[in-house]
Amino acid sequence: MGIHRIGLVVPSSNVTVETEMPALLNRHADARFSFHSSRMRMQSVSPEQLRAMNAQRERCILELGDAGVDAILYACLVALMSVGPGEHQRVEGLIAEQLATGGSEAVIRSSAGALVEALRAVHAERIVLVTPYMRSLAEQVVAYIEAEGIQVSDWRALEVADNAEVGCIPGDRVMDAARSLDRTGADALVISACVQMPSLDLVQAAEDEFGLPVLSAATAGVYSLLRALDLPVDIPGAGGLLRADAPAPALP
């Protein structure tokens, strides 16, 4: 069994995605993975620092190309969504061109694009979500998702600006925010619209509690990477999205 090399482009202050992505993908029964990161300097989740961080993208892609990765995830959702609608398509296209020029055949996905892809995979037309961002950035995330034709009927912004602090937001606080949402008519809940806000222990529990599909930026990223690598989507304990290809239960 070969090893699929996953490249992660992450803000320098992020720690969660490099914890949650391996934890999820290493549950896969039929594939093995290794993980390789390149970092863009960013400490505060502000428009200015997000712009400065995005300017470091090309260096990160060069570094990961040197590692011979099979797939790359641009792992900062708000960095792209804050620019404006469709930005994930533009950036993924630019990265694909850069990789091809360098002779790399790696596939590219972004957390922003992966969330949209995953919401469409669960046929979500109306959602609710929880973000860690300041309200102004959260509004841009909502507008970005709605520009993709998915209605956001209710949302919460936890308003944590320091990115290191985002990685320490307690699960109870996230769940309380989720419980406070008006979920009437919602097709799905995004419990963490940020790869830095921890969600791995919450997704399945929230899905069991609320009785609707629950996604996070992390589970959406895993879904998108597996689809891009043409691997079965069958990872237990992380919500229905990641059991898309699970065998049907045997009839009694």
XYZ file of N, CA and C in Angstrom:
756
model
N 0.852 -1.197 0.000
C 0.000 0.000 0.000
C 0.884 1.243 0.000
N 0.743 2.098 -1.020
C 1.544 3.306 -1.082
C 1.055 4.365 -0.104
N 1.909 5.360 0.122
C 1.566 6.464 1.015
C 1.203 7.680 0.179
N 0.074 8.269 0.469
C -0.350 9.495 -0.190
C 0.190 10.683 0.611
N 0.992 11.506 -0.029
C 1.583 12.657 0.646
C 0.657 13.862 0.540
N 0.277 14.386 1.685
C -0.633 15.529 1.753
C 0.146 16.770 2.153
N 0.091 17.799 1.310
C 0.710 19.081 1.640
C -0.325 20.031 2.215
N 0.037 20.727 3.279
C -0.858 21.685 3.924
C -0.208 23.067 3.906
N -0.897 24.046 3.346
C -0.467 25.440 3.440
C -1.258 26.063 4.579
N -0.562 26.475 5.641
C -1.261 26.900 6.859
C -0.720 28.225 7.373
N -1.576 29.016 8.016
C -1.070 30.185 8.736
C -0.080 29.757 9.815
N 0.919 30.598 10.066
C 1.996 30.209 10.982
C 1.499 29.920 12.390
N 0.400 30.551 12.799
C -0.120 30.362 14.154
C -1.133 29.229 14.242
N -1.422 28.553 13.135
C -2.351 27.423 13.167
C -1.682 26.174 13.727
N -2.434 25.447 14.521
C -1.973 24.150 15.033
C -3.042 23.081 14.863
N -4.299 23.475 14.751
C -5.405 22.515 14.789
C -5.469 21.651 13.537
N -5.317 22.262 12.354
C -5.479 21.490 11.113
C -4.431 20.385 11.023
N -3.240 20.641 11.553
C -2.184 19.626 11.504
C -2.389 18.540 12.557
N -3.351 18.744 13.429
C -3.758 17.724 14.393
C -4.955 16.938 13.875
N -5.975 17.689 13.388
C -7.234 17.051 13.014
C -7.167 16.307 11.689
N -6.468 16.863 10.700
C -6.416 16.171 9.403
C -5.749 14.806 9.507
N -4.574 14.691 10.152
C -3.999 13.346 10.317
C -4.891 12.428 11.149
N -5.505 12.958 12.202
C -6.360 12.121 13.047
C -7.511 11.540 12.235
N -8.072 12.330 11.329
C -9.171 11.845 10.496
C -8.680 10.883 9.423
N -7.696 11.293 8.652
C -7.259 10.466 7.522
C -6.602 9.173 7.974
N -6.003 9.169 9.147
C -5.387 7.930 9.626
C -6.410 6.905 10.106
N -7.708 7.277 10.111
C -8.774 6.303 10.360
C -9.170 5.552 9.087
N -8.630 5.982 7.963
C -9.016 5.384 6.691
C -8.538 3.944 6.621
N -9.424 3.049 6.221
C -9.094 1.623 6.250
C -8.240 1.191 5.073
N -8.288 1.934 3.964
C -7.692 1.450 2.721
C -6.527 2.282 2.211
N -6.087 3.282 2.952
C -5.014 4.142 2.457
C -4.165 4.643 3.619
N -2.923 4.983 3.293
C -2.004 5.554 4.275
C -1.583 6.936 3.798
N -1.263 7.801 4.752
C -0.980 9.194 4.425
C 0.223 9.697 5.216
N 0.933 10.661 4.630
C 1.910 11.451 5.379
C 1.562 12.914 5.163
N 2.029 13.785 6.055
C 1.581 15.178 6.073
C 2.786 16.108 6.116
N 2.719 17.154 5.288
C 3.860 18.041 5.094
C 3.333 19.470 4.994
N 3.820 20.346 5.861
C 3.262 21.695 5.967
C 4.252 22.753 5.516
N 3.694 23.834 4.995
C 4.445 25.059 4.765
C 3.627 26.189 5.362
N 4.292 27.161 5.979
C 3.590 28.134 6.806
C 3.677 29.542 6.229
N 2.562 30.275 6.362
C 2.475 31.683 5.989
C 2.315 32.494 7.276
N 3.108 33.529 7.446
C 3.097 34.264 8.710
C 1.760 34.975 8.915
N 1.109 34.686 10.041
C -0.151 35.338 10.409
C -0.449 35.046 11.866
N -0.696 36.115 12.641
C -1.006 35.949 14.062
C -2.409 36.432 14.418
N -2.826 37.535 13.800
C -4.148 38.092 14.089
C -5.033 37.928 12.865
N -6.265 37.480 13.076
C -7.188 37.266 11.962
C -7.833 38.607 11.611
N -7.054 39.431 10.894
C -7.494 40.752 10.468
C -7.340 40.852 8.961
N -8.083 41.737 8.308
C -7.945 41.874 6.856
C -6.513 42.148 6.414
N -5.797 42.983 7.184
C -4.423 43.337 6.806
C -3.509 42.124 6.869
N -3.576 41.368 7.962
C -2.699 40.202 8.093
C -3.101 39.086 7.141
N -4.382 38.967 6.838
C -4.805 37.956 5.873
C -4.257 38.268 4.481
N -4.271 39.561 4.098
C -3.708 39.942 2.797
C -2.212 39.657 2.751
N -1.502 40.019 3.822
C -0.059 39.782 3.871
C 0.250 38.288 3.832
N -0.597 37.494 4.477
C -0.401 36.050 4.486
C -0.598 35.463 3.091
N -1.647 35.874 2.405
C -1.915 35.355 1.068
C -0.774 35.642 0.098
N -0.044 36.735 0.346
C 1.065 37.102 -0.529
C 2.228 36.116 -0.432
N 2.215 35.246 0.574
C 3.281 34.258 0.770
C 2.960 32.913 0.104
N 1.847 32.854 -0.596
C 1.357 31.586 -1.137
C 2.361 30.908 -2.066
N 2.940 31.663 -2.998
C 3.779 31.046 -4.020
C 4.993 30.354 -3.402
N 5.604 30.972 -2.376
C 6.732 30.317 -1.696
C 6.305 28.994 -1.089
N 5.155 28.981 -0.442
C 4.678 27.755 0.199
C 4.457 26.641 -0.824
N 3.889 26.993 -1.969
C 3.629 25.979 -2.998
C 4.942 25.433 -3.550
N 5.939 26.295 -3.729
C 7.252 25.833 -4.166
C 7.827 24.828 -3.178
N 7.735 25.140 -1.899
C 8.282 24.251 -0.869
C 7.583 22.894 -0.896
N 6.271 22.899 -0.991
C 5.541 21.634 -0.986
C 5.772 20.857 -2.275
N 5.935 21.574 -3.389
C 6.272 20.899 -4.632
C 7.590 20.148 -4.516
N 8.560 20.729 -3.795
C 9.845 20.063 -3.584
C 9.684 18.751 -2.825
N 8.612 18.650 -2.015
C 8.383 17.441 -1.214
C 7.675 16.348 -1.997
N 7.310 16.629 -3.238
C 6.658 15.613 -4.056
C 5.307 15.176 -3.539
N 4.523 16.140 -3.050
C 3.216 15.790 -2.489
C 2.244 15.402 -3.600
N 1.235 14.621 -3.224
C 0.198 14.184 -4.161
C -0.993 15.133 -4.196
N -1.220 15.824 -3.084
C -2.351 16.761 -2.986
C -1.970 17.869 -2.025
N -2.498 19.052 -2.282
C -2.248 20.209 -1.422
C -3.587 20.793 -0.994
N -3.696 21.124 0.288
C -4.866 21.838 0.805
C -4.408 23.212 1.276
N -4.963 24.252 0.645
C -4.729 25.625 1.100
C -5.631 25.845 2.304
N -5.065 25.715 3.491
C -5.860 25.504 4.702
C -6.047 26.781 5.517
N -6.692 27.752 4.900
C -7.184 28.908 5.649
C -8.425 29.409 4.940
N -9.568 29.073 5.481
C -10.844 29.347 4.829
C -11.105 30.845 4.696
N -10.932 31.586 5.785
C -11.308 32.996 5.769
C -10.349 33.820 4.914
N -9.118 33.347 4.732
C -8.164 34.086 3.905
C -8.675 34.250 2.486
N -9.391 33.250 1.981
C -9.947 33.342 0.632
C -11.346 33.947 0.646
N -12.194 33.514 1.581
C -13.568 34.016 1.591
C -13.632 35.518 1.852
N -12.643 36.063 2.567
C -12.661 37.495 2.868
C -12.328 38.353 1.647
N -11.769 37.741 0.604
C -11.418 38.495 -0.604
C -12.653 38.792 -1.442
N -13.549 37.807 -1.512
C -14.777 38.011 -2.282
C -15.202 36.750 -2.991
N -16.448 36.708 -3.473
C -17.010 35.494 -4.077
C -16.134 34.919 -5.185
N -16.048 33.587 -5.189
C -15.311 32.882 -6.228
C -13.811 32.840 -6.044
N -13.292 33.392 -4.962
C -11.842 33.481 -4.794
C -11.179 32.109 -4.738
N -11.865 31.111 -4.192
C -11.220 29.790 -4.115
C -10.950 29.230 -5.505
N -11.844 29.512 -6.447
C -11.620 29.026 -7.810
C -10.420 29.723 -8.448
N -10.310 31.032 -8.220
C -9.191 31.782 -8.786
C -7.863 31.291 -8.212
N -7.794 31.157 -6.886
C -6.545 30.781 -6.237
C -6.177 29.332 -6.568
N -7.153 28.441 -6.543
C -6.849 27.054 -6.909
C -6.328 26.980 -8.342
N -6.874 27.809 -9.237
C -6.395 27.840 -10.606
C -4.969 28.341 -10.710
N -4.643 29.399 -9.968
C -3.281 29.932 -9.974
C -2.287 28.921 -9.412
N -2.672 28.230 -8.345
C -1.776 27.237 -7.750
C -1.582 26.067 -8.711
N -2.660 25.649 -9.368
C -2.538 24.556 -10.341
C -1.565 24.921 -11.449
N -1.632 26.175 -11.925
C -0.696 26.625 -12.960
C 0.736 26.610 -12.439
N 0.920 27.081 -11.207
C 2.263 27.102 -10.625
C 2.818 25.690 -10.477
N 1.985 24.762 -10.019
C 2.425 23.381 -9.857
C 2.796 22.764 -11.202
N 1.953 22.991 -12.205
C 2.216 22.416 -13.522
C 3.511 22.967 -14.111
N 3.742 24.270 -13.925
C 4.973 24.886 -14.430
C 6.204 24.268 -13.778
N 6.057 23.897 -12.502
C 7.156 23.274 -11.785
C 7.259 21.776 -11.977
N 6.389 21.230 -12.825
C 6.435 19.801 -13.114
C 5.741 18.920 -12.095
N 4.945 19.527 -11.200
C 4.228 18.747 -10.190
C 2.847 18.371 -10.706
N 2.421 17.157 -10.413
C 1.085 16.705 -10.782
C 0.141 16.694 -9.572
N 0.526 17.356 -8.497
C -0.307 17.391 -7.293
C -1.646 18.057 -7.581
N -2.692 17.529 -6.967
C -4.007 18.173 -7.061
C -4.108 19.218 -5.964
N -4.868 20.272 -6.229
C -4.989 21.370 -5.273
C -6.437 21.558 -4.854
N -6.633 21.707 -3.564
C -7.931 22.048 -3.001
C -7.711 23.147 -1.956
N -8.767 23.861 -1.612
C -8.702 24.873 -0.559
C -9.800 24.609 0.454
N -9.583 25.064 1.674
C -10.620 24.900 2.701
C -11.905 25.614 2.295
N -11.766 26.767 1.647
C -12.953 27.512 1.215
C -13.737 26.718 0.171
N -13.046 26.229 -0.838
C -13.722 25.450 -1.871
C -14.244 24.131 -1.350
N -13.490 23.511 -0.420
C -13.903 22.226 0.130
C -15.206 22.343 0.900
N -15.390 23.450 1.625
C -16.636 23.614 2.380
C -17.824 23.716 1.427
N -17.666 24.469 0.356
C -18.739 24.571 -0.635
C -19.015 23.203 -1.264
N -17.950 22.490 -1.627
C -18.095 21.151 -2.220
C -18.826 20.205 -1.272
N -18.456 20.246 0.003
C -19.068 19.342 0.977
C -20.532 19.684 1.222
N -20.867 20.960 1.271
C -22.263 21.352 1.460
C -23.115 20.884 0.289
N -22.561 20.959 -0.913
C -23.302 20.447 -2.073
C -23.419 18.929 -2.024
N -22.404 18.269 -1.476
C -22.439 16.807 -1.399
C -23.559 16.315 -0.492
N -23.894 17.098 0.552
C -24.999 16.710 1.444
C -26.306 17.383 1.026
N -26.303 17.994 -0.163
C -27.506 18.615 -0.751
C -28.078 19.712 0.149
N -27.175 20.501 0.735
C -27.601 21.571 1.642
C -27.931 22.830 0.849
N -29.150 23.298 0.985
C -29.564 24.550 0.358
C -29.725 25.664 1.391
N -29.862 25.269 2.660
C -30.087 26.233 3.743
C -29.305 25.721 4.949
N -28.384 26.531 5.466
C -27.505 26.058 6.543
C -27.451 27.057 7.697
N -26.906 26.581 8.805
C -26.536 27.436 9.931
C -25.063 27.157 10.226
N -24.375 28.146 10.830
C -22.949 27.913 11.052
C -22.423 28.686 12.244
N -21.270 28.208 12.740
C -20.541 28.835 13.842
C -19.147 29.193 13.330
N -18.733 30.431 13.561
C -17.392 30.870 13.194
C -16.695 31.445 14.425
N -15.350 31.433 14.436
C -14.631 32.076 15.537
C -14.347 33.546 15.260
N -14.692 34.053 14.070
C -14.173 35.320 13.583
C -14.839 36.531 14.230
N -14.195 37.681 14.056
C -14.841 38.938 14.377
C -16.048 39.095 13.451
N -17.016 39.864 13.894
C -18.299 39.908 13.179
C -18.133 40.330 11.715
N -17.262 41.307 11.456
C -17.129 41.800 10.085
C -16.599 40.710 9.153
N -15.649 39.896 9.625
C -15.140 38.795 8.811
C -16.173 37.683 8.685
N -16.905 37.422 9.768
C -17.956 36.400 9.714
C -19.006 36.772 8.670
N -19.335 38.051 8.574
C -20.306 38.496 7.570
C -19.791 38.232 6.151
N -18.477 38.355 5.953
C -17.908 38.078 4.637
C -17.970 36.581 4.313
N -17.770 35.740 5.332
C -17.898 34.297 5.138
C -19.334 33.941 4.762
N -20.289 34.513 5.460
C -21.702 34.268 5.152
C -22.018 34.712 3.728
N -21.555 35.900 3.353
C -21.826 36.416 2.008
C -21.194 35.518 0.943
N -20.015 34.996 1.211
C -19.309 34.124 0.259
C -20.120 32.848 0.019
N -20.585 32.237 1.100
C -21.359 31.000 0.981
C -22.669 31.269 0.249
N -23.308 32.389 0.574
C -24.582 32.704 -0.082
C -24.372 33.005 -1.566
N -23.211 33.542 -1.931
C -22.914 33.779 -3.348
C -22.785 32.466 -4.119
N -22.561 31.365 -3.390
C -22.499 30.038 -4.012
C -23.886 29.394 -4.108
N -24.924 30.152 -3.734
C -26.289 29.659 -3.862
C -26.787 28.871 -2.663
N -26.105 29.016 -1.517
C -26.493 28.306 -0.297
C -26.904 29.346 0.751
N -28.133 29.279 1.205
C -28.635 30.270 2.162
C -28.100 29.987 3.559
N -27.634 31.019 4.235
C -27.213 30.915 5.635
C -28.305 31.568 6.475
N -29.124 30.744 7.119
C -30.311 31.274 7.796
C -30.013 31.788 9.202
N -28.941 31.296 9.822
C -28.541 31.816 11.135
C -27.067 31.486 11.328
N -26.366 32.319 12.102
C -24.935 32.099 12.309
C -24.481 32.787 13.587
N -23.338 32.344 14.086
C -22.737 32.933 15.279
C -21.270 33.250 15.011
N -20.821 34.413 15.482
C -19.418 34.803 15.438
C -18.907 34.879 16.873
N -17.922 34.058 17.223
C -17.396 34.041 18.592
C -16.447 35.198 18.861
N -16.051 35.908 17.811
C -15.271 37.146 17.884
C -13.955 36.981 18.658
N -13.167 36.005 18.204
C -11.814 35.795 18.731
C -10.841 36.211 17.629
N -10.096 37.290 17.855
C -9.216 37.835 16.814
C -7.845 37.171 16.809
N -7.339 36.806 17.989
C -6.008 36.208 18.068
C -6.067 34.758 17.586
N -5.291 34.439 16.551
C -5.425 33.124 15.936
C -4.977 32.003 16.854
N -3.995 32.252 17.705
C -3.583 31.227 18.671
C -4.724 30.925 19.637
N -5.468 31.953 20.033
C -6.604 31.760 20.934
C -7.725 30.975 20.245
N -7.886 31.164 18.940
C -8.900 30.410 18.207
C -8.659 28.911 18.361
N -7.383 28.515 18.362
C -7.041 27.101 18.513
C -7.314 26.548 19.892
N -7.678 27.416 20.823
C -7.945 26.985 22.206
C -9.398 27.180 22.614
N -10.279 27.506 21.663
C -11.690 27.709 22.003
C -12.275 26.399 22.513
N -12.847 26.386 23.724
C -13.364 25.132 24.277
C -14.546 24.595 23.472
N -14.641 23.280 23.383
C -15.738 22.654 22.680
C -17.090 23.024 23.249
N -17.165 23.200 24.572
C -18.442 23.570 25.195
C -18.950 24.907 24.668
N -18.016 25.843 24.442
C -18.422 27.157 23.932
C -18.962 27.027 22.506
N -18.326 26.180 21.704
C -18.778 25.975 20.330
C -20.148 25.306 20.316
N -20.322 24.294 21.165
C -21.600 23.594 21.220
C -22.712 24.505 21.735
N -22.404 25.356 22.714
C -23.417 26.297 23.201
C -23.849 27.242 22.080
N -22.888 27.688 21.273
C -23.222 28.556 20.142
C -24.099 27.812 19.146
N -23.773 26.542 18.887
C -24.562 25.742 17.955
C -25.986 25.542 18.480
N -26.111 25.308 19.774
C -27.440 25.092 20.368
C -28.293 26.354 20.307
N -27.641 27.517 20.284
C -28.389 28.788 20.282
C -28.898 29.165 18.894
N -28.441 28.452 17.848
C -28.866 28.755 16.490
C -30.325 28.353 16.262
N -31.005 29.115 15.444
C -32.336 28.712 14.985
C -32.139 27.768 13.806
N -32.270 26.483 14.061
C -31.993 25.470 13.042
C -33.240 25.094 12.226
N -34.343 25.836 12.406
C -35.583 25.537 11.696
C -35.344 25.552 10.186
N -35.639 24.452 9.545
C -35.516 24.372 8.094
C -34.101 24.208 7.573
N -33.131 24.100 8.473
C -31.741 23.970 8.030
C -31.471 22.561 7.524
N -30.688 22.477 6.455
C -30.299 21.193 5.888
C -28.980 20.694 6.460
N -28.192 21.592 7.071
C -26.887 21.200 7.611
C -26.405 22.271 8.580
N -25.522 21.853 9.478
C -24.848 22.741 10.416
C -23.354 22.679 10.154
N -22.736 23.841 9.951
C -21.271 23.931 9.911
C -20.832 24.350 11.308
N -20.289 23.416 12.054
C -20.017 23.684 13.460
C -18.700 24.429 13.656
N -17.844 24.397 12.653
C -16.604 25.172 12.712
C -16.213 25.568 11.302
N -16.481 26.819 10.939
C -16.115 27.327 9.616
C -14.704 27.895 9.671
N -13.775 27.081 10.199
C -12.391 27.519 10.368
C -11.549 26.306 10.721
N -10.444 26.085 9.991
C -9.628 24.904 10.285
C -8.855 25.045 11.591
N -8.789 26.258 12.146
C -8.053 26.454 13.398
C -8.941 26.240 14.631
N -10.273 26.405 14.485
C -11.157 26.211 15.639
C -11.442 24.720 15.812
N -11.042 24.126 16.928
C -11.166 22.670 17.091
C -12.605 22.187 16.950
N -12.757 21.070 16.207
C -14.104 20.548 15.967
C -14.160 19.031 15.955
N -13.008 18.371 15.943
C -12.981 16.929 15.687
C -13.847 16.152 16.673
N -13.851 16.563 17.929
C -14.621 15.851 18.945
C -16.089 16.264 18.963
N -16.456 17.245 18.125
C -17.811 17.788 18.196
C -18.722 17.310 17.076
N -18.153 16.975 15.912
C -18.976 16.774 14.716
C -19.973 15.638 14.899
N -19.492 14.460 15.285
C -20.403 13.324 15.429
C -21.392 13.540 16.562
N -20.912 14.100 17.680
C -21.798 14.356 18.823
C -22.890 15.349 18.448
N -22.531 16.385 17.697
C -23.518 17.383 17.286
C -24.511 16.790 16.296
N -24.016 15.940 15.393
C -24.917 15.310 14.426
C -25.920 14.413 15.147
N -25.455 13.688 16.152
C -26.349 12.830 16.927
C -27.367 13.654 17.707
N -26.925 14.791 18.238
C -27.810 15.624 19.056
C -28.847 16.366 18.217
N -28.416 16.936 17.094
C -29.297 17.823 16.330
C -30.064 17.117 15.227
N -29.618 15.932 14.844
C -30.349 15.162 13.850
C -30.298 15.727 12.442
N -29.195 16.410 12.103
C -28.986 16.882 10.739
C -27.508 16.799 10.423
N -27.122 16.803 9.143
C -25.706 16.690 8.816
C -24.891 17.809 9.468
N -23.769 17.438 10.054
C -22.874 18.403 10.688
C -21.505 18.304 10.029
N -20.996 19.444 9.581
C -19.710 19.520 8.915
C -18.812 20.503 9.662
N -17.534 20.395 9.402
C -16.589 21.419 9.823
C -15.636 21.673 8.667
N -14.838 22.727 8.781
C -13.837 22.979 7.745
C -12.893 21.787 7.627
N -12.603 21.127 8.743
C -11.694 19.979 8.718
C -12.307 18.784 8.008
N -13.548 18.437 8.348
C -14.157 17.270 7.700
C -14.412 17.548 6.225
N -14.750 18.793 5.888
C -14.932 19.146 4.478
C -13.607 19.022 3.725
N -12.511 19.448 4.351
C -11.202 19.329 3.724
C -10.824 17.886 3.461
N -11.101 17.009 4.424
C -10.814 15.589 4.258
C -11.664 15.008 3.129
N -12.956 15.362 3.105
C -13.839 14.879 2.038
C -13.288 15.273 0.671
N -12.925 16.536 0.527
C -12.456 17.041 -0.754
C -11.149 16.374 -1.181
N -10.229 16.175 -0.240
C -8.960 15.523 -0.562
C -9.179 14.078 -1.004
N -10.043 13.354 -0.302
C -10.306 11.966 -0.685
C -10.921 11.881 -2.071
N -11.865 12.774 -2.364
C -12.456 12.790 -3.697
C -11.387 13.131 -4.748
N -10.528 14.101 -4.451
C -9.505 14.510 -5.408
C -8.513 13.388 -5.694
N -8.245 12.554 -4.679
C -7.303 11.442 -4.821
C -7.994 10.164 -5.283
N -9.297 10.239 -5.539
C -10.082 9.087 -5.996
C -10.014 7.939 -4.997
N -10.144 8.294 -3.720
C -10.145 7.306 -2.640
C -11.540 7.232 -2.021
N -11.927 6.072 -1.474
C -13.243 5.967 -0.843
C -13.394 6.936 0.331
N -14.565 7.557 0.426
C -14.884 8.428 1.556
C -15.593 7.573 2.595
N -14.832 7.049 3.520
C -15.391 6.153 4.538
C -14.524 6.230 5.784
N -14.815 7.235 6.620
C -14.071 7.469 7.854
C -15.078 7.521 8.999
N -14.960 6.635 9.957
C -15.972 6.561 11.021
C -15.839 7.671 12.056
N -16.954 7.959 12.708
C -16.953 8.820 13.876
C -16.782 10.291 13.607
N -17.016 10.740 12.366
C -16.803 12.153 12.045
C -17.955 12.715 11.226
N -19.149 12.168 11.407
C -20.321 12.673 10.710
C -20.595 11.944 9.411
N -21.816 12.087 8.931
C -22.263 11.373 7.753
C -21.525 11.762 6.485
N -21.044 13.011 6.388
C -20.297 13.437 5.201
C -19.158 12.471 4.901
N -18.439 12.044 5.944
C -17.261 11.205 5.747
C -17.591 9.714 5.737
N -18.889 9.381 5.680
C -19.296 7.975 5.463
C -20.027 7.838 4.129
N -19.732 8.759 3.194
C -20.449 8.778 1.921
C -20.342 7.479 1.165
N -19.190 6.795 1.291
C -18.972 5.535 0.556
C -18.970 4.315 1.480
N -19.470 4.475 2.699
C -19.499 3.344 3.629
C -20.459 2.283 3.105
N -20.125 1.000 3.280
C -21.038 -0.060 2.849
C -22.394 0.061 3.542
N -23.453 -0.254 2.838
C -24.781 -0.240 3.427
C -24.848 -1.305 4.520
N -25.541 -1.029 5.623
C -25.658 -2.037 6.678
C -26.357 -3.290 6.171
N -25.905 -4.423 6.678
C -26.504 -5.704 6.257
C -27.948 -5.780 6.741
N -28.806 -6.343 5.906
C -30.197 -6.526 6.296
C -30.291 -7.625 7.355
N -31.205 -7.480 8.325
C -31.332 -8.509 9.368
C -31.851 -9.824 8.788
